[in-house]
mmCIF file of C-alpha atoms in Angstrom:
data_model
loop_
_atom_site.group_PDB
_atom_site.id
_atom_site.type_symbol
_atom_site.label_atom_id
_atom_site.label_comp_id
_atom_site.label_asym_id
_atom_site.label_seq_id
_atom_site.Cartn_x
_atom_site.Cartn_y
_atom_site.Cartn_z
ATOM 1 C CA MET R 1 -9.711 23.198 -11.162
ATOM 2 C CA LEU R 2 -5.984 23.912 -11.228
ATOM 3 C CA ASN R 3 -3.843 22.483 -14.028
ATOM 4 C CA ILE R 4 -0.262 21.628 -13.057
ATOM 5 C CA GLY R 5 2.073 20.970 -15.959
ATOM 6 C CA GLY R 6 -0.723 19.675 -18.176
ATOM 7 C CA ARG R 7 -0.764 16.264 -16.469
ATOM 8 C CA VAL R 8 -2.481 16.430 -13.102
ATOM 9 C CA LYS R 9 -5.538 18.577 -12.616
ATOM 10 C CA LEU R 10 -6.136 19.502 -9.021
ATOM 11 C CA ASN R 11 -9.728 19.559 -7.888
ATOM 12 C CA ILE R 12 -11.538 18.938 -4.635
ATOM 13 C CA TRP R 13 -11.417 15.140 -5.034
ATOM 14 C CA ASN R 14 -7.639 15.138 -5.332
ATOM 15 C CA PHE R 15 -7.469 17.125 -2.111
ATOM 16 C CA VAL R 16 -9.837 14.686 -0.381
ATOM 17 C CA TYR R 17 -7.816 11.688 -1.624
ATOM 18 C CA PHE R 18 -4.649 13.321 -0.305
ATOM 19 C CA ILE R 19 -6.101 14.010 3.157
ATOM 20 C CA VAL R 20 -7.526 10.484 3.449
ATOM 21 C CA SER R 21 -4.277 8.900 2.279
ATOM 22 C CA ILE R 22 -2.285 10.835 4.888
ATOM 23 C CA THR R 23 -4.570 9.607 7.668
ATOM 24 C CA LEU R 24 -4.307 6.024 6.405
ATOM 25 C CA PHE R 25 -0.524 6.248 6.057
ATOM 26 C CA SER R 26 -0.356 7.315 9.702
ATOM 27 C CA ARG R 27 -1.423 3.772 10.622
ATOM 28 C CA PHE R 28 2.073 2.586 9.666
ATOM 29 C CA PHE R 29 3.321 4.392 12.782
ATOM 30 C CA ASP R 30 0.802 2.487 14.906
ATOM 31 C CA PHE R 31 2.590 -0.669 13.780
ATOM 32 C CA LEU R 32 5.888 0.705 15.067
ATOM 33 C CA SER R 33 4.440 1.511 18.470
ATOM 34 C CA SER R 34 2.163 -1.512 18.995
ATOM 35 C CA GLY R 35 3.801 -4.274 16.952
ATOM 36 C CA ASN R 36 0.457 -5.269 15.413
ATOM 37 C CA PRO R 37 1.173 -6.327 11.790
ATOM 38 C CA SER R 38 -2.445 -5.664 10.774
ATOM 39 C CA TYR R 39 -1.679 -1.945 10.814
ATOM 40 C CA LEU R 40 0.554 -2.482 7.772
ATOM 41 C CA VAL R 41 -2.484 -3.579 5.766
ATOM 42 C CA VAL R 42 -4.527 -0.685 7.138
ATOM 43 C CA GLY R 43 -1.760 1.702 6.094
ATOM 44 C CA SER R 44 -1.530 0.156 2.647
ATOM 45 C CA THR R 45 -4.968 1.512 1.791
ATOM 46 C CA GLY R 46 -3.256 4.907 1.728
ATOM 47 C CA ILE R 47 -1.285 3.688 -1.294
ATOM 48 C CA VAL R 48 -4.536 3.074 -3.168
ATOM 49 C CA MET R 49 -5.766 6.554 -2.243
ATOM 50 C CA ILE R 50 -2.524 8.130 -3.522
ATOM 51 C CA LEU R 51 -2.992 6.285 -6.829
ATOM 52 C CA LEU R 52 -6.487 7.722 -7.181
ATOM 53 C CA ILE R 53 -4.962 11.204 -7.358
ATOM 54 C CA PHE R 54 -3.332 10.189 -10.640
ATOM 55 C CA SER R 55 -6.438 8.520 -12.070
ATOM 56 C CA LYS R 56 -6.397 10.675 -15.207
ATOM 57 C CA SER R 57 -2.949 9.413 -16.170
ATOM 58 C CA LYS R 58 -2.458 7.439 -19.372
ATOM 59 C CA HIS R 59 -1.032 4.342 -17.665
ATOM 60 C CA PHE R 60 -3.219 4.487 -14.561
ATOM 61 C CA ILE R 61 -5.120 1.241 -15.160
ATOM 62 C CA LYS R 62 -2.007 -0.898 -15.584
ATOM 63 C CA LEU R 63 -0.325 0.706 -12.579
ATOM 64 C CA PHE R 64 -3.482 0.339 -10.504
ATOM 65 C CA MET R 65 -3.849 -3.345 -11.391
ATOM 66 C CA LEU R 66 -0.211 -4.135 -10.604
ATOM 67 C CA THR R 67 -0.424 -2.256 -7.321
ATOM 68 C CA LEU R 68 -3.591 -4.106 -6.336
ATOM 69 C CA ILE R 69 -2.013 -7.478 -7.135
ATOM 70 C CA GLY R 70 1.018 -6.600 -5.020
ATOM 71 C CA LEU R 71 -1.105 -5.334 -2.145
ATOM 72 C CA ILE R 72 -3.299 -8.434 -2.228
ATOM 73 C CA LEU R 73 -0.291 -10.753 -2.011
ATOM 74 C CA LEU R 74 1.407 -8.731 0.709
ATOM 75 C CA SER R 75 -1.784 -8.310 2.716
ATOM 76 C CA VAL R 76 -2.634 -12.014 2.601
ATOM 77 C CA LEU R 77 0.867 -12.863 3.811
ATOM 78 C CA ILE R 78 0.625 -10.352 6.652
ATOM 79 C CA ILE R 79 -2.810 -11.592 7.725
ATOM 80 C CA THR R 80 -1.606 -15.206 7.631
ATOM 81 C CA TYR R 81 1.459 -14.284 9.677
ATOM 82 C CA THR R 82 -0.687 -12.436 12.207
ATOM 83 C CA TYR R 83 -3.143 -15.305 12.550
ATOM 84 C CA LEU R 84 -0.491 -18.038 12.850
ATOM 85 C CA PHE R 85 2.323 -16.394 14.785
ATOM 86 C CA LYS R 86 0.770 -13.461 16.652
ATOM 87 C CA PRO R 87 -2.710 -14.661 17.626
ATOM 88 C CA ILE R 88 -3.008 -12.032 20.344
ATOM 89 C CA TYR R 89 -3.548 -9.440 17.579
ATOM 90 C CA ALA R 90 -6.052 -11.598 15.657
ATOM 91 C CA SER R 91 -8.957 -10.285 17.709
ATOM 92 C CA SER R 92 -8.261 -6.569 17.313
ATOM 93 C CA TYR R 93 -10.295 -4.287 15.084
ATOM 94 C CA ALA R 94 -7.259 -3.719 12.854
ATOM 95 C CA PHE R 95 -7.214 -7.431 12.002
ATOM 96 C CA TYR R 96 -10.820 -7.346 10.839
ATOM 97 C CA TYR R 97 -10.247 -4.084 8.990
ATOM 98 C CA ALA R 98 -7.277 -5.700 7.250
ATOM 99 C CA ILE R 99 -9.438 -8.626 6.131
ATOM 100 C CA GLY R 100 -11.994 -6.143 4.796
ATOM 101 C CA ALA R 101 -9.239 -4.257 2.967
ATOM 102 C CA ILE R 102 -8.097 -7.469 1.282
ATOM 103 C CA LEU R 103 -11.649 -8.192 0.146
ATOM 104 C CA LEU R 104 -11.928 -4.632 -1.139
ATOM 105 C CA TYR R 105 -8.660 -5.018 -3.079
ATOM 106 C CA ILE R 106 -9.893 -8.259 -4.660
ATOM 107 C CA ILE R 107 -13.241 -6.733 -5.646
ATOM 108 C CA CYS R 108 -11.541 -3.640 -7.105
ATOM 109 C CA LEU R 109 -9.103 -5.778 -9.077
ATOM 110 C CA ALA R 110 -11.933 -7.915 -10.449
ATOM 111 C CA LEU R 111 -14.010 -4.886 -11.449
ATOM 112 C CA VAL R 112 -11.093 -3.100 -13.106
ATOM 113 C CA TYR R 113 -10.051 -6.267 -14.913
ATOM 114 C CA LEU R 114 -13.551 -6.992 -16.198
ATOM 115 C CA ARG R 115 -14.019 -3.408 -17.313
ATOM 116 C CA GLU R 116 -10.614 -2.881 -18.888
ATOM 117 C CA TYR R 117 -9.755 -6.331 -20.254
ATOM 118 C CA PRO R 118 -11.193 -5.698 -23.749
ATOM 119 C CA LYS R 119 -9.186 -2.466 -24.004
ATOM 120 C CA LEU R 120 -5.988 -4.114 -22.763
ATOM 121 C CA SER R 121 -6.323 -7.021 -25.197
ATOM 122 C CA GLU R 122 -6.807 -4.583 -28.105
ATOM 123 C CA GLU R 123 -3.594 -2.792 -27.112
ATOM 124 C CA ARG R 124 -1.714 -6.106 -27.116
ATOM 125 C CA LEU R 125 -2.989 -6.943 -30.591
ATOM 126 C CA LYS R 126 -1.792 -3.584 -31.928
ATOM 127 C CA ASP R 127 1.740 -4.165 -30.578
#
């Protein structure tokens, strides 16, 4: 384990998260070449993987929850746009992967909220 500046400790999981996030971010370029909006949702899972690198941070839970809420809203809008205005892409594997990613975001948000809500409410009472 390598300690960088006392904040982020590098271990094998951080390296794995980084490699996976790079491969998921590369899906953004598939959107540029194919025009399929579902690749934007597929690429957004790379954002979640980048956040997992900083999971030991003090404000990780709040940042993670806000990011998940933003990704859920954006992903639902993109999927709706794809289904209504670009139905030719609604049968591709990226469309179904995007729907699965949205469900994964919702489940993660629910689990984090249920696990961290008592801690977050205690922090609000102290302020």
